[in-house]
Coordinates of C-alpha atoms in Angstrom, one line a residue:
M287 CA -18.5 -36.9 -14.3
A288 CA -19.4 -35.9 -10.6
R289 CA -15.6 -36.1 -10.1
A290 CA -15.4 -33.7 -13.3
A291 CA -18.0 -30.9 -12.4
L292 CA -15.6 -31.0 -8.3
L293 CA -12.7 -30.2 -9.6
G294 CA -14.6 -28.0 -12.5
G295 CA -16.4 -26.4 -8.5
L296 CA -13.4 -26.0 -7.2
A297 CA -11.3 -24.3 -9.4
L298 CA -13.9 -21.7 -10.3
L299 CA -13.6 -21.5 -6.3
T300 CA -10.5 -21.1 -6.4
A301 CA -10.3 -18.4 -9.3
C302 CA -12.7 -16.4 -7.0
A303 CA -10.9 -17.1 -3.7
P304 CA -10.0 -13.6 -2.8
A305 CA -6.2 -13.0 -3.8
G306 CA -5.4 -11.3 -0.3
P307 CA -3.7 -7.8 0.3
S308 CA -2.4 -6.4 -2.1
Y309 CA 1.2 -4.8 0.1
K310 CA 0.7 -5.7 4.2
V311 CA 1.5 -2.6 7.1
Y312 CA 4.9 -3.5 8.9
V313 CA 4.9 -1.1 11.7
S314 CA 7.7 -0.9 14.2
N315 CA 6.6 -1.1 18.7
E316 CA 9.6 0.9 20.2
G317 CA 8.0 0.1 24.1
S318 CA 7.1 -3.7 23.6
G319 CA 10.0 -4.6 21.0
D320 CA 8.3 -6.5 18.2
L321 CA 6.7 -5.8 15.4
T322 CA 3.3 -5.1 14.4
I323 CA 1.2 -7.4 10.6
I324 CA -1.3 -5.4 9.6
N325 CA -3.3 -6.2 6.6
P326 CA -4.4 -2.7 5.0
D327 CA -8.5 -4.8 3.3
T328 CA -9.7 -6.0 7.1
R329 CA -7.7 -2.9 8.2
E330 CA -7.0 -5.2 11.5
A331 CA -3.5 -6.5 12.4
I332 CA -2.6 -10.0 12.0
A333 CA 0.4 -10.8 13.8
T334 CA 2.7 -9.6 16.3
V335 CA 6.1 -10.6 16.6
A336 CA 8.7 -10.1 19.2
I337 CA 12.2 -8.7 17.6
G338 CA 14.5 -6.6 20.3
K339 CA 13.8 -4.5 22.2
R340 CA 13.4 -0.2 21.6
A341 CA 12.5 -1.0 18.2
R342 CA 12.9 2.0 16.0
G343 CA 14.3 2.6 12.2
I344 CA 12.1 -0.4 9.4
H345 CA 13.7 -0.9 6.4
A346 CA 12.9 -3.9 3.8
D347 CA 15.8 -4.5 1.0
A348 CA 15.6 -4.6 -3.1
D349 CA 13.6 -7.9 -3.2
G350 CA 11.0 -6.9 -0.2
K351 CA 12.6 -9.9 1.0
L352 CA 13.6 -8.8 4.5
I353 CA 12.6 -6.2 6.6
Y354 CA 15.3 -4.6 9.2
I355 CA 15.3 -3.0 12.4
A356 CA 17.1 -0.9 14.9
L357 CA 17.4 -2.0 18.3
S358 CA 18.7 -0.6 21.5
G359 CA 19.1 -2.0 24.4
S360 CA 19.6 1.2 25.9
P361 CA 17.2 3.9 28.4
N362 CA 14.9 5.7 27.0
A363 CA 15.4 9.2 27.9
P364 CA 12.9 11.7 27.1
P365 CA 13.5 14.9 26.1
G366 CA 14.1 16.9 29.8
V367 CA 15.2 13.7 32.1
D368 CA 18.6 13.2 33.3
E369 CA 20.4 10.8 32.1
S370 CA 22.6 10.3 35.1
T371 CA 19.2 8.9 36.9
L372 CA 18.9 5.7 33.6
P373 CA 19.8 2.3 33.8
P374 CA 22.9 1.4 31.7
P375 CA 23.1 0.3 28.5
D376 CA 21.8 -2.9 27.4
K377 CA 24.9 -3.2 24.8
S378 CA 24.4 -6.9 24.6
A379 CA 20.7 -5.4 22.3
D380 CA 22.1 -3.7 19.7
G381 CA 21.8 -4.3 16.5
I382 CA 19.5 -4.1 13.8
G383 CA 17.1 -7.1 13.5
V384 CA 15.9 -9.3 10.2
F385 CA 12.8 -10.7 9.8
E386 CA 11.7 -12.2 6.9
V387 CA 8.2 -11.7 5.1
A388 CA 7.8 -15.0 3.7
S389 CA 7.8 -17.3 6.1
A390 CA 6.6 -13.8 9.2
K391 CA 9.7 -15.2 11.5
F392 CA 12.3 -13.4 13.2
L393 CA 15.1 -15.0 12.0
R394 CA 18.1 -13.0 13.7
K395 CA 20.1 -10.0 15.6
V396 CA 23.4 -8.7 13.0
P397 CA 25.9 -5.6 14.6
G398 CA 24.4 -2.2 13.6
G399 CA 27.3 -0.3 16.0
S400 CA 26.5 0.9 19.2
D401 CA 22.9 2.2 19.7
P402 CA 21.3 2.1 16.3
E403 CA 18.1 4.5 15.8
Q404 CA 17.6 5.0 11.9
F405 CA 19.4 4.0 9.4
A406 CA 18.7 3.5 5.4
I407 CA 20.0 0.5 2.4
G408 CA 22.9 0.8 -0.2
R409 CA 20.9 -0.3 -3.7
D410 CA 24.3 -3.0 -2.8
G411 CA 22.6 -3.9 0.6
V412 CA 25.0 -1.8 2.6
L413 CA 22.8 0.0 5.4
Y414 CA 23.8 3.2 6.6
V415 CA 22.7 3.4 10.9
S416 CA 23.0 6.2 13.2
N417 CA 24.9 5.1 16.3
E418 CA 22.8 7.8 18.5
D419 CA 25.4 7.2 21.7
A420 CA 28.3 7.5 19.5
A421 CA 28.0 10.3 17.9
G422 CA 28.6 8.0 14.4
L423 CA 27.5 6.5 11.2
S424 CA 28.0 2.9 10.9
F425 CA 27.9 1.7 7.7
V426 CA 27.1 -2.3 7.9
N427 CA 27.3 -5.5 5.9
P428 CA 23.6 -6.9 6.7
V429 CA 24.8 -10.9 5.5
Q430 CA 28.7 -10.6 6.2
G431 CA 26.7 -9.3 10.0
N432 CA 29.9 -6.3 10.7
V433 CA 30.3 -2.9 10.3
L434 CA 32.5 -1.8 8.2
A435 CA 33.4 1.5 9.6
T436 CA 31.7 3.9 11.3
V437 CA 31.8 8.1 10.4
P438 CA 31.8 11.1 13.4
T439 CA 28.2 13.0 12.1
G440 CA 27.4 15.0 15.2
K441 CA 26.2 14.3 18.9
E442 CA 22.5 12.6 18.5
P443 CA 22.2 11.3 15.0
E444 CA 18.9 10.0 13.6
G445 CA 17.5 10.9 11.0
V446 CA 19.3 8.5 7.7
T447 CA 18.3 8.5 4.1
L448 CA 20.5 8.0 0.8
T449 CA 20.2 11.0 -1.8
P450 CA 17.8 9.1 -4.9
D451 CA 21.7 8.6 -6.8
G452 CA 23.4 6.4 -3.6
K453 CA 26.8 7.7 -4.3
F454 CA 25.7 10.5 -0.3
V455 CA 24.3 10.1 2.4
Y456 CA 22.5 12.5 4.9
V457 CA 22.3 12.0 8.3
T458 CA 20.9 14.8 10.9
S459 CA 21.9 15.6 14.3
E460 CA 19.9 16.4 17.6
D461 CA 21.8 18.1 19.7
Q462 CA 24.1 19.9 16.9
G463 CA 20.7 21.1 15.1
T464 CA 22.5 20.1 11.7
V465 CA 22.6 17.8 8.4
A466 CA 26.2 15.3 7.6
V467 CA 26.7 14.8 4.1
V468 CA 28.3 11.7 3.5
D469 CA 30.3 10.3 0.6
T470 CA 29.1 6.7 0.5
A471 CA 31.7 5.7 -1.0
A472 CA 35.1 8.0 0.1
K473 CA 33.1 7.0 3.7
Q474 CA 33.7 9.9 5.1
V475 CA 31.9 13.4 5.5
V476 CA 32.1 16.8 2.6
K477 CA 29.5 19.2 3.9
T478 CA 27.9 20.1 7.0
I479 CA 24.9 22.2 6.5
K480 CA 22.9 24.2 10.2
V481 CA 18.8 23.6 9.7
G482 CA 16.8 23.9 13.4
R483 CA 17.0 23.1 15.8
R484 CA 16.7 19.0 17.1
P485 CA 16.2 17.8 13.1
R486 CA 14.7 14.9 12.8
G487 CA 14.0 13.3 8.9
V488 CA 15.1 13.7 6.3
A489 CA 13.2 13.0 3.1
F490 CA 14.0 13.9 -1.1
L491 CA 12.0 14.7 -4.4
P492 CA 12.8 11.8 -7.0
N493 CA 14.4 13.8 -9.0
G494 CA 17.3 15.0 -5.6
T495 CA 17.8 18.3 -6.0
R496 CA 16.3 19.3 -2.5
A497 CA 16.4 17.5 0.2
F498 CA 13.5 18.3 3.2
V499 CA 14.6 18.4 7.2
T500 CA 12.1 18.3 10.0
N501 CA 13.8 20.5 13.1
E502 CA 10.9 18.9 16.3
N503 CA 12.4 21.8 18.4
D504 CA 11.1 25.0 15.2
A505 CA 7.8 23.8 14.4
T506 CA 9.8 24.9 10.9
V507 CA 10.9 22.1 7.8
S508 CA 14.4 23.2 6.5
V509 CA 14.2 22.7 2.3
I510 CA 17.9 21.9 1.4
D511 CA 19.9 22.2 -2.4
T512 CA 21.5 19.4 -3.0
G513 CA 23.7 20.9 -5.4
K514 CA 25.1 24.1 -3.5
L515 CA 24.8 22.2 0.1
E516 CA 22.4 24.9 1.4
V517 CA 19.8 25.3 3.4
A518 CA 16.9 27.3 0.6
Q519 CA 14.0 27.7 2.4
T520 CA 12.6 26.9 5.4
I521 CA 8.5 26.0 6.1
P522 CA 6.9 27.0 8.8
I523 CA 4.7 23.8 9.0
G524 CA 2.4 25.5 12.1
E525 CA 1.8 26.7 16.3
N526 CA 2.5 23.6 18.4
T527 CA 4.1 21.5 16.1
K528 CA 6.8 18.8 16.2
P529 CA 7.7 18.1 12.4
M530 CA 9.8 14.3 12.6
G531 CA 8.3 11.6 10.5
M532 CA 7.7 11.8 6.1
A533 CA 6.1 10.5 3.3
I534 CA 6.2 12.2 0.2
T535 CA 4.8 11.7 -3.0
H536 CA 6.3 9.2 -5.7
D537 CA 6.0 12.9 -8.3
G538 CA 7.4 14.1 -5.8
S539 CA 4.3 17.3 -5.5
K540 CA 3.1 16.1 -1.8
L541 CA 5.9 15.9 1.5
Y542 CA 3.0 14.3 4.2
V543 CA 4.9 15.2 7.4
S544 CA 3.8 13.4 11.3
T545 CA 3.9 16.7 14.1
G546 CA 4.7 14.5 17.5
R547 CA 2.6 16.0 19.9
G548 CA 1.7 18.3 17.5
N549 CA -1.3 15.9 16.8
K550 CA -1.3 16.4 13.5
V551 CA -0.5 15.6 10.0
A552 CA 0.6 18.4 7.9
V553 CA 0.6 18.0 4.0
V554 CA 3.3 21.0 1.8
D555 CA 3.5 21.6 -1.3
T556 CA 6.6 21.7 -2.9
A557 CA 7.0 23.4 -5.4
S558 CA 6.0 26.4 -3.5
G559 CA 7.5 25.2 -0.2
T560 CA 3.6 26.0 1.8
V561 CA 1.6 23.7 4.0
N562 CA -1.9 23.5 1.9
A563 CA -2.9 21.8 4.6
L564 CA -2.6 20.1 8.4
F565 CA -5.6 18.1 9.2
D566 CA -5.5 15.6 12.9
A567 CA -3.7 11.8 13.0
G568 CA -3.9 10.3 16.5
D569 CA -2.4 10.5 19.9
R570 CA 1.5 12.4 18.3
P571 CA 2.0 10.6 15.6
W572 CA 5.7 9.8 13.9
G573 CA 6.4 7.6 12.0
I574 CA 4.0 7.8 8.2
A575 CA 3.6 6.0 4.7
L576 CA 1.7 5.8 2.2
S577 CA -0.3 3.7 0.6
P578 CA 1.4 2.6 -3.2
D579 CA -2.1 3.9 -5.1
E580 CA -1.3 7.1 -2.6
K581 CA -5.1 6.6 -1.2
L582 CA -4.1 6.1 2.3
L583 CA -1.7 7.8 4.8
Y584 CA -0.7 5.5 8.0
T585 CA 0.5 6.9 11.5
A586 CA 2.5 5.4 14.4
N587 CA 0.8 6.7 17.0
G588 CA 3.4 6.4 20.4
R589 CA 0.9 7.7 22.9
S590 CA -1.6 5.2 22.7
N591 CA -0.8 2.7 20.7
D592 CA -2.3 2.4 18.0
V593 CA -2.6 3.2 13.5
S594 CA -4.0 5.8 12.0
I595 CA -5.1 4.6 7.9
I596 CA -6.1 8.4 7.3
D597 CA -7.7 8.9 3.5
V598 CA -6.1 11.8 2.1
A599 CA -9.0 12.9 -0.1
S600 CA -10.7 13.8 3.7
K601 CA -8.4 14.1 5.1
T602 CA -10.1 11.6 7.2
V603 CA -9.1 8.9 9.8
L604 CA -10.8 6.0 9.0
K605 CA -10.6 3.9 11.8
K606 CA -7.2 3.0 14.2
V607 CA -5.4 -0.4 14.7
K608 CA -4.3 -1.2 18.3
V609 CA -0.9 -2.5 17.8
G610 CA 2.1 -3.3 20.8
D611 CA 3.4 -0.4 23.4
K612 CA 5.2 3.2 21.8
P613 CA 4.9 2.2 17.7
W614 CA 7.0 4.0 16.2
G615 CA 7.9 3.1 12.3
V616 CA 5.4 2.4 9.8
L617 CA 6.3 0.2 6.2
V618 CA 4.5 -0.2 3.3
L619 CA 5.1 -3.6 2.0
A620 CA 3.7 -4.7 -2.0
K621 CA 4.0 -8.1 -2.5

């Protein structure tokens, strides 16, 4: 009888035990070359895992079991820096890091072309990787660990995003102020679209009819009509802002834009193409992501080495969580 009561008590304790967070936040840290994991319930960093040099672009595979991180051995070269004064690149450090979610361990590094920065993942698992110093986009098979093809897309390619139907990938060129539209089946550029100065990221409406491109040096967002493959609108984000990363709501009605050295997040109404709000986020926010319920916003603040947790309704920072050196990307991954 006592044993039955004990077992019943254990079952009750198990049933009442906290289930843990429904999602976790993963942050790539460019300066320290590692990955920080944040528990959104406790709002604390729970682990830091070494990944490799200059960890930047970050995405999960389709089933959420693996996280890929772009790694580069090229020295950091901010705007205005004479690259001839920098040390030579460590090409052995270039690649795509593979992190296993279940074990929270770094597994391996696979080729990703020269100086990978950002990438997208196709439905077939192919990675589309921007190679910053090679002016191209690499098609990468992460399972076989090889580069299938490389397509020229313009100097200093950065932002890489697939159209919702997966038929095209849009790639920004910081140097040329353009977006290359690449046919994923034909592996070739079908159109190059002029946007603003130093374009960074690309985000699509869920139905794929519009693409939004952040133009850092113009403080604007270009809106591309994906049917006509031309700029339909240019949205001013605000004086002294540097539009960088983007997060769009599930219904596509709101676009959140991090503004880098502007230290704020802008809220864009996608229907009207107007900025509805501009609020403080952190010290040079770049990577940005919404929680699954879209009540919280996370920004990677590169200068203060922390991540802001922002309440979307009140537009206030609830907490800043210390992470690694120069946090770059943010990934929210549901269990």
